[in-house]
Amino acid sequence: MKPSETGVERPDVSSRRIRRRDRLFSAGESCSFIYAVRHGFFKSCMVDTAGREQVVGFHMKGDLIGMDGLASRRHAVDAVALEDSEVQLVPLNGPAVAVELAREVARQHRAMMVLGTMTAPERLTAFLGDLSRRFALLGFSPTEFHLRMTRADIASYLGLKLETVSRLFSEFERNGLIQVARQHVRIVDRARLEQRLRATPQA
Amino acid sequence: MKPSETGVERPDVSSRRIRRRDRLFSAGESCSFIYAVRHGFFKSCMVDTAGREQVVGFHMKGDLIGMDGLASRRHAVDAVALEDSEVQLVPLNGPAVAVELAREVARQHRAMMVLGTMTAPERLTAFLGDLSRRFALLGFSPTEFHLRMTRADIASYLGLKLETVSRLFSEFERNGLIQVARQHVRIVDRARLEQRLRATPQA
DNA sequence: CGTTCTTTTGAAGTCTATCAACTAAGGTGG
DNA sequence: CCACCTTAGTTGATAGACTTCAAAAGAACG
């Protein structure tokens, strides 16, 4: 912390600032770095030949972004900042990368489980639980937080439509499980919310 | 090839034979090795607390199995042989593992795209195309192959029900796209089959 | 302060699941 | 080697979950 103690700017060559709505990188670009989120919030999304978008992940402080490009040396997803953010450049072969890569695989398997086996209400419950847990790990409140992504982003990530997500938020609120006001969420009855995950139709 | 030139057995300590329906490893077991498929066919699947199964991948010759356990040193999925198979043990930190791990992340992203954005017919088309491409890479026919997995396995992998998969196979056959007889599939009109992937309802 | 984007909510429609019956194949043991 | 039992696959009818289409209100942005 020597060069720039005069101001908020930190012209560290190994870090980079990204403003809300800007892209850290785009699909197709060559992959020269992995990025560690210092602060801020990102989504990764793919667009298929028909123009349909799929959000494949959300990334917050401490997460690595860009590992999708390691195999082909070319990014397969767009990484978009959902708020003003700062990332730190990480060398491709760093030791941290291998470990995070393995974690990413485990995360994706859970995501497949969500998309493959769960109903819409279960998906949203799983999503809220995941966010809650991750915020808690960072020292933030697990019961009250700010959604950085739109309903459309959530819907895409969960394999639903934005109207469905909106309706479910409203329904959860009517049932006293959460409180929602646009981007702000408060989990009111965590226990009852999570029962939805175990409650299978006929088992 | 010294110790056992007398017979078909190959008591190589670094390899292991697994018979159809047997498990290479189960969820929860500690992860000591990664396995490279020498020949045969496997599925990886997770079971959630409600007992619902999700197939997260199919593995054929050349693929690595067990990378899901690298992060936590404990397997998160079951690996089941779909035919008599043989695997080779690979050390956890081998150089091949990092590369394959990265490929696995890319594959999972594509799987999320399938589950998140595609209709049932599109999913089955994508599945057949993926199998076809992988068989071709191994030197087998890309247009005629044997499905090692059941309709239920395919359905789980695609986030559908087995009846839906069965109906779609029949429909594809009626439309002259493929020929199916239980486990045997022949792709008759690849071009027209793949048009289904690009043809979006209203775009 | 108007324009645009996001969100909410309603009504109707579609796709896929569910339930159920039947056929075919595979495996097992007599 | 055949009979039996179990598993896998097909197909039809009905039901239900989620989507689609549409409209309106509330934030955000310049």
Short mmCIF file of C-alpha atoms (C1' of nucleotides) in Angstrom, two decimals:
data_model
loop_
_atom_site.label_atom_id
_atom_site.label_comp_id
_atom_site.label_asym_id
_atom_site.label_seq_id
_atom_site.Cartn_x
_atom_site.Cartn_y
_atom_site.Cartn_z
CA MET A 1 0.00 0.00 0.00
CA LYS A 2 2.70 2.46 -0.94
CA PRO A 3 2.05 4.04 -4.32
CA SER A 4 -1.34 5.48 -3.74
CA GLU A 5 -1.92 6.37 -0.16
CA THR A 6 -3.13 9.73 -1.25
CA GLY A 7 -6.48 8.59 -2.54
CA VAL A 8 -8.97 5.84 -2.99
CA GLU A 9 -7.40 4.80 -6.29
CA ARG A 10 -5.12 1.82 -6.12
CA PRO A 11 -3.21 1.68 -9.40
CA ASP A 12 -1.97 -1.80 -8.61
CA VAL A 13 -1.14 -3.42 -11.93
CA SER A 14 -2.43 -6.74 -10.64
CA SER A 15 -5.91 -5.42 -9.99
CA ARG A 16 -8.66 -4.01 -12.12
CA ARG A 17 -11.79 -2.03 -11.52
CA ILE A 18 -15.00 -2.83 -13.34
CA ARG A 19 -18.06 -0.70 -13.28
CA ARG A 20 -21.61 -1.93 -12.99
CA ARG A 21 -22.89 -3.40 -16.26
CA ASP A 22 -19.38 -3.58 -17.71
CA ARG A 23 -17.77 -6.82 -18.68
CA LEU A 24 -14.67 -8.23 -17.09
CA PHE A 25 -14.35 -10.35 -20.22
CA SER A 26 -16.54 -11.70 -22.99
CA ALA A 27 -17.09 -15.13 -24.49
CA GLY A 28 -14.61 -15.80 -27.24
CA GLU A 29 -11.83 -13.65 -25.84
CA SER A 30 -8.55 -15.35 -25.14
CA CYS A 31 -8.10 -16.25 -21.50
CA SER A 32 -4.94 -14.72 -20.07
CA PHE A 33 -5.89 -14.45 -16.43
CA ILE A 34 -8.11 -15.71 -13.72
CA TYR A 35 -9.67 -13.05 -11.54
CA ALA A 36 -10.30 -13.05 -7.81
CA VAL A 37 -13.16 -10.82 -6.71
CA ARG A 38 -11.88 -8.31 -4.14
CA HIS A 39 -15.21 -6.63 -3.76
CA GLY A 40 -18.34 -6.34 -5.80
CA PHE A 41 -20.57 -8.85 -7.51
CA PHE A 42 -20.56 -10.60 -10.89
CA LYS A 43 -22.57 -12.97 -13.00
CA SER A 44 -21.25 -15.41 -15.61
CA CYS A 45 -23.49 -16.15 -18.53
CA MET A 46 -23.49 -17.99 -21.81
CA VAL A 47 -25.45 -17.10 -24.92
CA ASP A 48 -26.30 -19.87 -27.36
CA THR A 49 -26.61 -19.65 -31.13
CA ALA A 50 -30.31 -18.91 -30.79
CA GLY A 51 -29.59 -15.94 -28.56
CA ARG A 52 -30.86 -17.47 -25.38
CA GLU A 53 -28.97 -16.47 -22.27
CA GLN A 54 -28.11 -18.78 -19.40
CA VAL A 55 -26.61 -17.44 -16.19
CA VAL A 56 -24.21 -20.14 -15.00
CA GLY A 57 -22.98 -18.52 -11.81
CA PHE A 58 -22.87 -15.56 -9.44
CA HIS A 59 -19.58 -14.49 -7.92
CA MET A 60 -18.87 -12.50 -4.81
CA LYS A 61 -15.85 -11.48 -2.75
CA GLY A 62 -13.28 -14.23 -2.64
CA ASP A 63 -14.59 -16.14 -5.65
CA LEU A 64 -12.52 -16.80 -8.73
CA ILE A 65 -13.85 -15.86 -12.17
CA GLY A 66 -12.69 -17.03 -15.57
CA MET A 67 -11.80 -20.64 -14.92
CA ASP A 68 -14.13 -21.63 -17.74
CA GLY A 69 -11.42 -20.51 -20.15
CA LEU A 70 -8.62 -22.64 -18.76
CA ALA A 71 -9.27 -25.67 -20.91
CA SER A 72 -9.50 -23.99 -24.30
CA ARG A 73 -7.58 -20.81 -23.42
CA ARG A 74 -10.62 -18.97 -24.59
CA HIS A 75 -13.50 -17.78 -22.49
CA ALA A 76 -16.84 -19.52 -22.98
CA VAL A 77 -18.89 -17.13 -20.87
CA ASP A 78 -19.36 -13.39 -20.37
CA ALA A 79 -18.47 -12.05 -16.94
CA VAL A 80 -20.60 -9.01 -16.11
CA ALA A 81 -20.29 -6.78 -13.04
CA LEU A 82 -23.61 -6.38 -11.25
CA GLU A 83 -22.20 -3.55 -9.16
CA ASP A 84 -19.00 -1.50 -9.21
CA SER A 85 -16.35 -4.07 -8.48
CA GLU A 86 -12.67 -4.73 -8.23
CA VAL A 87 -10.82 -7.89 -9.14
CA GLN A 88 -7.30 -9.07 -8.64
CA LEU A 89 -5.45 -10.80 -11.45
CA VAL A 90 -4.38 -14.33 -10.66
CA PRO A 91 -1.87 -16.28 -12.76
CA LEU A 92 -3.41 -19.18 -14.65
CA ASN A 93 -1.34 -21.83 -12.93
CA GLY A 94 -1.43 -20.54 -9.41
CA PRO A 95 -1.97 -23.15 -6.70
CA ALA A 96 -5.21 -21.52 -5.64
CA VAL A 97 -6.67 -22.11 -9.08
CA ALA A 98 -6.53 -25.92 -8.95
CA VAL A 99 -8.36 -25.99 -5.63
CA GLU A 100 -11.01 -23.55 -6.76
CA LEU A 101 -11.45 -25.44 -9.98
CA ALA A 102 -12.34 -28.52 -7.98
CA ARG A 103 -14.78 -26.52 -5.86
CA GLU A 104 -16.35 -25.16 -9.01
CA VAL A 105 -17.02 -28.68 -10.27
CA ALA A 106 -18.76 -29.55 -7.02
CA ARG A 107 -20.83 -26.35 -7.22
CA GLN A 108 -21.88 -27.10 -10.78
CA HIS A 109 -23.05 -30.55 -9.78
CA ARG A 110 -25.28 -29.02 -7.16
CA ALA A 111 -26.57 -26.58 -9.74
CA MET A 112 -27.42 -29.48 -12.05
CA MET A 113 -29.29 -31.11 -9.21
CA VAL A 114 -31.31 -27.94 -8.72
CA LEU A 115 -32.11 -27.61 -12.42
CA GLY A 116 -32.72 -31.31 -12.95
CA THR A 117 -34.81 -32.39 -9.99
CA MET A 118 -36.40 -29.43 -8.24
CA THR A 119 -39.72 -27.65 -8.65
CA ALA A 120 -39.78 -23.87 -9.04
CA PRO A 121 -40.40 -23.11 -5.35
CA GLU A 122 -37.65 -25.52 -4.36
CA ARG A 123 -35.24 -23.87 -6.77
CA LEU A 124 -35.84 -20.44 -5.35
CA THR A 125 -35.50 -21.80 -1.83
CA ALA A 126 -32.20 -23.45 -2.71
CA PHE A 127 -31.04 -20.21 -4.30
CA LEU A 128 -31.87 -18.13 -1.25
CA GLY A 129 -30.22 -20.68 1.02
CA ASP A 130 -27.06 -20.65 -1.08
CA LEU A 131 -26.86 -16.86 -1.06
CA SER A 132 -27.53 -16.78 2.65
CA ARG A 133 -24.76 -19.25 3.39
CA ARG A 134 -22.27 -17.44 1.19
CA PHE A 135 -23.03 -14.06 2.74
CA ALA A 136 -22.63 -15.61 6.19
CA LEU A 137 -19.20 -16.94 5.23
CA LEU A 138 -18.17 -13.40 4.36
CA GLY A 139 -19.37 -12.08 7.69
CA PHE A 140 -22.59 -10.54 6.43
CA SER A 141 -26.06 -11.23 7.71
CA PRO A 142 -27.43 -14.55 6.50
CA THR A 143 -30.99 -13.39 7.01
CA GLU A 144 -31.03 -9.97 5.41
CA PHE A 145 -29.29 -9.03 2.21
CA HIS A 146 -29.37 -7.16 -1.03
CA LEU A 147 -29.96 -9.00 -4.29
CA ARG A 148 -27.53 -7.61 -6.81
CA MET A 149 -29.12 -9.41 -9.73
CA THR A 150 -32.44 -8.83 -11.48
CA ARG A 151 -35.38 -11.20 -11.44
CA ALA A 152 -34.42 -12.12 -14.97
CA ASP A 153 -30.92 -13.12 -13.83
CA ILE A 154 -32.30 -15.24 -11.02
CA ALA A 155 -34.80 -16.83 -13.37
CA SER A 156 -32.16 -17.66 -15.94
CA TYR A 157 -29.89 -19.17 -13.31
CA LEU A 158 -32.75 -21.32 -12.02
CA GLY A 159 -34.10 -22.32 -15.39
CA LEU A 160 -37.35 -20.39 -14.91
CA LYS A 161 -39.00 -17.25 -16.27
CA LEU A 162 -38.78 -13.93 -14.51
CA GLU A 163 -42.52 -13.79 -13.90
CA THR A 164 -42.34 -17.12 -12.11
CA VAL A 165 -39.59 -15.87 -9.84
CA SER A 166 -41.53 -12.71 -9.10
CA ARG A 167 -44.66 -14.67 -8.27
CA LEU A 168 -42.71 -16.99 -5.97
CA PHE A 169 -41.18 -14.11 -4.06
CA SER A 170 -44.69 -12.74 -3.54
CA GLU A 171 -46.00 -16.14 -2.48
CA PHE A 172 -43.15 -16.72 -0.04
CA GLU A 173 -43.92 -13.35 1.48
CA ARG A 174 -47.65 -14.08 1.77
CA ASN A 175 -46.73 -17.29 3.58
CA GLY A 176 -44.56 -15.42 6.04
CA LEU A 177 -41.34 -17.08 4.95
CA ILE A 178 -39.53 -13.98 3.77
CA GLN A 179 -39.94 -10.25 3.30
CA VAL A 180 -39.14 -8.79 -0.08
CA ALA A 181 -39.00 -5.30 -1.46
CA ARG A 182 -37.42 -5.39 -4.88
CA GLN A 183 -33.75 -6.07 -4.26
CA HIS A 184 -33.97 -6.31 -0.50
CA VAL A 185 -34.66 -9.71 1.07
CA ARG A 186 -35.11 -10.74 4.66
CA ILE A 187 -35.50 -14.37 5.60
CA VAL A 188 -38.15 -14.50 8.30
CA ASP A 189 -38.70 -18.20 8.87
CA ARG A 190 -35.63 -20.05 7.76
CA ALA A 191 -36.69 -23.40 9.21
CA ARG A 192 -40.01 -23.44 7.43
CA LEU A 193 -38.39 -22.19 4.24
CA GLU A 194 -35.90 -25.05 4.21
CA GLN A 195 -38.57 -27.63 4.90
CA ARG A 196 -39.61 -27.00 1.34
CA LEU A 197 -36.40 -28.59 0.19
CA ARG A 198 -36.94 -31.87 1.98
CA ALA A 199 -40.67 -32.06 1.47
CA THR A 200 -41.06 -34.29 -1.53
CA PRO A 201 -44.50 -34.76 -3.09
CA GLN A 202 -44.78 -38.42 -2.12
CA ALA A 203 -41.89 -39.51 0.09
CA MET B 1 2.68 -56.41 -20.31
CA LYS B 2 4.96 -58.80 -18.49
CA PRO B 3 3.28 -60.32 -15.48
CA SER B 4 0.25 -61.79 -17.06
CA GLU B 5 0.80 -62.71 -20.62
CA THR B 6 -0.76 -66.05 -19.92
CA GLY B 7 -4.30 -64.82 -19.71
CA VAL B 8 -6.78 -62.04 -20.13
CA GLU B 9 -6.30 -60.85 -16.57
CA ARG B 10 -4.05 -57.87 -16.09
CA PRO B 11 -3.23 -57.68 -12.38
CA ASP B 12 -1.79 -54.23 -12.75
CA VAL B 13 -2.02 -52.59 -9.35
CA SER B 14 -2.81 -49.27 -10.97
CA SER B 15 -5.92 -50.53 -12.68
CA ARG B 16 -9.23 -51.87 -11.51
CA ARG B 17 -12.07 -53.81 -13.07
CA ILE B 18 -15.65 -52.94 -12.33
CA ARG B 19 -18.59 -55.01 -13.36
CA ARG B 20 -21.85 -53.72 -14.73
CA ARG B 21 -24.06 -52.22 -12.02
CA ASP B 22 -21.17 -52.10 -9.54
CA ARG B 23 -19.89 -48.89 -8.10
CA LEU B 24 -16.43 -47.55 -8.64
CA PHE B 25 -17.02 -45.42 -5.56
CA SER B 26 -19.95 -44.02 -3.63
CA ALA B 27 -20.90 -40.57 -2.35
CA GLY B 28 -19.38 -39.94 1.04
CA GLU B 29 -16.34 -42.15 0.56
CA SER B 30 -12.98 -40.51 0.93
CA CYS B 31 -11.40 -39.63 -2.37
CA SER B 32 -7.97 -41.22 -2.77
CA PHE B 33 -7.76 -41.48 -6.51
CA ILE B 34 -9.00 -40.18 -9.78
CA TYR B 35 -9.86 -42.82 -12.35
CA ALA B 36 -9.30 -42.82 -16.08
CA VAL B 37 -11.71 -45.00 -18.03
CA ARG B 38 -9.75 -47.53 -20.07
CA HIS B 39 -12.81 -49.16 -21.48
CA GLY B 40 -16.42 -49.38 -20.53
CA PHE B 41 -19.03 -46.82 -19.58
CA PHE B 42 -20.02 -45.07 -16.36
CA LYS B 43 -22.55 -42.65 -14.98
CA SER B 44 -22.05 -40.23 -12.08
CA CYS B 45 -25.08 -39.44 -10.00
CA MET B 46 -26.05 -37.58 -6.87
CA VAL B 47 -28.90 -38.43 -4.54
CA ASP B 48 -30.41 -35.64 -2.47
CA THR B 49 -31.85 -35.86 1.02
CA ALA B 50 -35.29 -36.51 -0.43
CA GLY B 51 -33.97 -39.51 -2.35
CA ARG B 52 -34.18 -37.95 -5.78
CA GLU B 53 -31.45 -39.01 -8.15
CA GLN B 54 -29.70 -36.73 -10.60
CA VAL B 55 -27.29 -38.10 -13.19
CA VAL B 56 -24.60 -35.45 -13.57
CA GLY B 57 -22.47 -37.10 -16.22
CA PHE B 58 -21.69 -40.07 -18.45
CA HIS B 59 -18.10 -41.21 -18.86
CA MET B 60 -16.49 -43.22 -21.61
CA LYS B 61 -13.01 -44.30 -22.63
CA GLY B 62 -10.48 -41.59 -21.92
CA ASP B 63 -12.64 -39.64 -19.47
CA LEU B 64 -11.61 -39.02 -15.89
CA ILE B 65 -13.95 -39.93 -13.04
CA GLY B 66 -13.90 -38.78 -9.45
CA MET B 67 -12.79 -35.19 -9.78
CA ASP B 68 -15.85 -34.14 -7.82
CA GLY B 69 -14.05 -35.32 -4.68
CA LEU B 70 -10.92 -33.24 -5.12
CA ALA B 71 -12.16 -30.19 -3.26
CA SER B 72 -13.45 -31.86 -0.13
CA ARG B 73 -11.42 -35.07 -0.38
CA ARG B 74 -14.71 -36.87 -0.22
CA HIS B 75 -16.82 -37.99 -3.14
CA ALA B 76 -20.09 -36.19 -3.70
CA VAL B 77 -21.43 -38.55 -6.34
CA ASP B 78 -21.79 -42.27 -6.98
CA ALA B 79 -19.90 -43.65 -9.97
CA VAL B 80 -21.73 -46.65 -11.42
CA ALA B 81 -20.51 -48.88 -14.25
CA LEU B 82 -23.13 -49.23 -16.99
CA GLU B 83 -21.19 -52.11 -18.54
CA ASP B 84 -18.22 -54.19 -17.51
CA SER B 85 -15.41 -51.69 -17.37
CA GLU B 86 -11.83 -51.10 -16.46
CA VAL B 87 -10.29 -47.98 -15.01
CA GLN B 88 -6.77 -46.86 -14.38
CA LEU B 89 -5.85 -45.15 -11.13
CA VAL B 90 -4.52 -41.63 -11.53
CA PRO B 91 -2.74 -39.74 -8.74
CA LEU B 92 -4.76 -36.80 -7.43
CA ASN B 93 -2.21 -34.19 -8.38
CA GLY B 94 -1.20 -35.48 -11.77
CA PRO B 95 -0.83 -32.85 -14.49
CA ALA B 96 -3.60 -34.41 -16.53
CA VAL B 97 -6.04 -33.81 -13.72
CA ALA B 98 -5.84 -30.01 -13.78
CA VAL B 99 -6.53 -29.89 -17.50
CA GLU B 100 -9.44 -32.31 -17.27
CA LEU B 101 -10.83 -30.40 -14.34
CA ALA B 102 -10.99 -27.30 -16.50
CA ARG B 103 -12.68 -29.27 -19.28
CA GLU B 104 -15.18 -30.60 -16.79
CA VAL B 105 -16.15 -27.06 -15.78
CA ALA B 106 -16.77 -26.16 -19.43
CA ARG B 107 -18.86 -29.33 -19.90
CA GLN B 108 -20.95 -28.55 -16.84
CA HIS B 109 -21.67 -25.08 -18.13
CA ARG B 110 -23.00 -26.57 -21.33
CA ALA B 111 -25.09 -28.98 -19.28
CA MET B 112 -26.56 -26.05 -17.35
CA MET B 113 -27.42 -24.40 -20.63
CA VAL B 114 -29.26 -27.54 -21.72
CA LEU B 115 -31.16 -27.83 -18.45
CA GLY B 116 -31.85 -24.13 -18.13
CA THR B 117 -32.90 -23.03 -21.60
CA MET B 118 -33.92 -25.96 -23.76
CA THR B 119 -37.23 -27.70 -24.39
CA ALA B 120 -37.49 -31.46 -24.04
CA PRO B 121 -36.93 -32.22 -27.76
CA GLU B 122 -33.97 -29.86 -27.83
CA ARG B 123 -32.46 -31.53 -24.80
CA LEU B 124 -32.64 -34.98 -26.35
CA THR B 125 -31.19 -33.63 -29.58
CA ALA B 126 -28.31 -32.03 -27.70
CA PHE B 127 -27.76 -35.29 -25.85
CA LEU B 128 -27.63 -37.36 -29.01
CA GLY B 129 -25.32 -34.84 -30.63
CA ASP B 130 -22.98 -34.92 -27.67
CA LEU B 131 -22.84 -38.71 -27.63
CA SER B 132 -22.32 -38.78 -31.37
CA ARG B 133 -19.42 -36.36 -31.19
CA ARG B 134 -17.76 -38.22 -28.34
CA PHE B 135 -18.06 -41.59 -30.07
CA ALA B 136 -16.57 -40.05 -33.21
CA LEU B 137 -13.59 -38.78 -31.22
CA LEU B 138 -12.97 -42.33 -30.08
CA GLY B 139 -13.08 -43.64 -33.63
CA PHE B 140 -16.57 -45.13 -33.45
CA SER B 141 -19.45 -44.38 -35.74
CA PRO B 142 -21.07 -41.04 -35.00
CA THR B 143 -24.31 -42.13 -36.60
CA GLU B 144 -24.91 -45.53 -35.11
CA PHE B 145 -24.26 -46.49 -31.52
CA HIS B 146 -25.40 -48.37 -28.48
CA LEU B 147 -26.94 -46.51 -25.56
CA ARG B 148 -25.43 -47.95 -22.42
CA MET B 149 -27.81 -46.10 -20.15
CA THR B 150 -31.51 -46.61 -19.50
CA ARG B 151 -34.27 -44.21 -20.45
CA ALA B 152 -34.43 -43.26 -16.79
CA ASP B 153 -30.73 -42.34 -16.78
CA ILE B 154 -31.13 -40.21 -19.88
CA ALA B 155 -34.22 -38.57 -18.42
CA SER B 156 -32.49 -37.77 -15.16
CA TYR B 157 -29.50 -36.32 -16.95
CA LEU B 158 -31.77 -34.12 -19.06
CA GLY B 159 -34.10 -33.07 -16.28
CA LEU B 160 -37.06 -34.99 -17.75
CA LYS B 161 -39.08 -38.09 -16.97
CA LEU B 162 -38.41 -41.42 -18.60
CA GLU B 163 -41.79 -41.48 -20.34
CA THR B 164 -41.00 -38.17 -21.98
CA VAL B 165 -37.68 -39.47 -23.28
CA SER B 166 -39.35 -42.60 -24.60
CA ARG B 167 -42.01 -40.58 -26.37
CA LEU B 168 -39.41 -38.30 -27.92
CA PHE B 169 -37.42 -41.23 -29.28
CA SER B 170 -40.59 -42.51 -30.88
CA GLU B 171 -41.46 -39.11 -32.27
CA PHE B 172 -37.98 -38.57 -33.71
CA GLU B 173 -38.30 -41.94 -35.39
CA ARG B 174 -41.74 -41.13 -36.82
CA ASN B 175 -40.24 -37.94 -38.23
CA GLY B 176 -37.45 -39.85 -39.91
CA LEU B 177 -34.70 -38.25 -37.85
CA ILE B 178 -33.41 -41.38 -36.18
CA GLN B 179 -34.01 -45.10 -35.89
CA VAL B 180 -34.36 -46.58 -32.43
CA ALA B 181 -34.68 -50.06 -31.10
CA ARG B 182 -34.23 -50.03 -27.35
CA GLN B 183 -30.56 -49.38 -26.80
CA HIS B 184 -29.61 -49.15 -30.44
CA VAL B 185 -29.71 -45.74 -32.12
CA ARG B 186 -29.01 -44.69 -35.66
CA ILE B 187 -29.00 -41.06 -36.67
CA VAL B 188 -30.68 -40.89 -40.05
CA ASP B 189 -30.94 -37.18 -40.73
CA ARG B 190 -28.35 -35.36 -38.73
CA ALA B 191 -28.84 -32.01 -40.42
CA ARG B 192 -32.56 -31.92 -39.76
CA LEU B 193 -32.03 -33.18 -36.24
CA GLU B 194 -29.64 -30.36 -35.42
CA GLN B 195 -31.90 -27.75 -36.91
CA ARG B 196 -34.02 -28.34 -33.85
CA LEU B 197 -31.31 -26.81 -31.74
CA ARG B 198 -31.25 -23.51 -33.57
CA ALA B 199 -34.94 -23.27 -34.32
CA THR B 200 -36.26 -21.07 -31.56
CA PRO B 201 -40.03 -20.66 -31.21
CA GLN B 202 -40.07 -16.98 -32.14
CA ALA B 203 -36.65 -15.75 -33.21
"C1'" DC C 1 -39.33 15.19 -15.64
"C1'" DG C 2 -39.92 12.22 -19.24
"C1'" DT C 3 -38.03 7.78 -20.81
"C1'" DT C 4 -36.60 3.33 -19.94
"C1'" DC C 5 -35.96 -0.68 -17.21
"C1'" DT C 6 -37.60 -3.61 -13.60
"C1'" DT C 7 -41.14 -5.70 -11.16
"C1'" DT C 8 -45.72 -7.21 -10.22
"C1'" DT C 9 -50.02 -9.40 -11.27
"C1'" DG C 10 -53.82 -11.59 -14.07
"C1'" DA C 11 -55.75 -14.81 -17.58
"C1'" DA C 12 -55.09 -18.22 -20.88
"C1'" DG C 13 -52.35 -21.70 -22.99
"C1'" DT C 14 -48.72 -25.31 -23.53
"C1'" DC C 15 -45.51 -28.55 -22.34
"C1'" DT C 16 -44.24 -32.06 -19.53
"C1'" DA C 17 -45.49 -34.97 -15.57
"C1'" DT C 18 -48.38 -38.35 -13.60
"C1'" DC C 19 -51.04 -42.40 -13.55
"C1'" DA C 20 -51.92 -46.62 -15.60
"C1'" DA C 21 -51.77 -50.59 -18.60
"C1'" DC C 22 -49.33 -53.42 -21.56
"C1'" DT C 23 -45.28 -55.52 -24.11
"C1'" DA C 24 -40.70 -57.08 -24.48
"C1'" DA C 25 -36.36 -58.46 -22.67
"C1'" DG C 26 -33.14 -60.17 -19.22
"C1'" DG C 27 -31.89 -62.91 -15.39
"C1'" DT C 28 -32.53 -66.83 -12.27
"C1'" DG C 29 -33.33 -71.15 -10.71
"C1'" DG C 30 -35.50 -75.45 -11.25
"C1'" DC D 1 -33.53 -75.30 -21.53
"C1'" DC D 2 -37.59 -73.56 -20.23
"C1'" DA D 3 -40.73 -71.15 -16.86
"C1'" DC D 4 -40.92 -67.56 -13.96
"C1'" DC D 5 -40.03 -63.23 -12.17
"C1'" DT D 6 -38.15 -58.86 -12.47
"C1'" DT D 7 -36.64 -54.87 -15.05
"C1'" DA D 8 -36.91 -51.80 -19.12
"C1'" DG D 9 -39.53 -49.59 -22.49
"C1'" DT D 10 -43.76 -47.97 -24.94
"C1'" DT D 11 -48.07 -45.66 -25.28
"C1'" DG D 12 -52.57 -43.42 -23.92
"C1'" DA D 13 -55.44 -40.30 -21.07
"C1'" DT D 14 -55.53 -36.84 -17.74
"C1'" DA D 15 -53.65 -33.41 -14.75
"C1'" DG D 16 -50.79 -29.81 -13.27
"C1'" DA D 17 -46.85 -26.64 -13.24
"C1'" DC D 18 -44.87 -23.22 -15.47
"C1'" DT D 19 -44.94 -20.15 -19.44
"C1'" DT D 20 -46.78 -16.79 -22.43
"C1'" DC D 21 -49.14 -12.71 -23.36
"C1'" DA D 22 -50.67 -8.49 -21.61
"C1'" DA D 23 -51.10 -4.41 -18.79
"C1'" DA D 24 -49.77 -1.34 -15.31
"C1'" DA D 25 -47.10 0.67 -11.57
"C1'" DG D 26 -42.80 1.73 -9.44
"C1'" DA D 27 -37.71 2.80 -9.60
"C1'" DA D 28 -33.74 4.39 -12.07
"C1'" DC D 29 -31.43 7.33 -15.24
"C1'" DG D 30 -30.13 10.98 -17.93
#
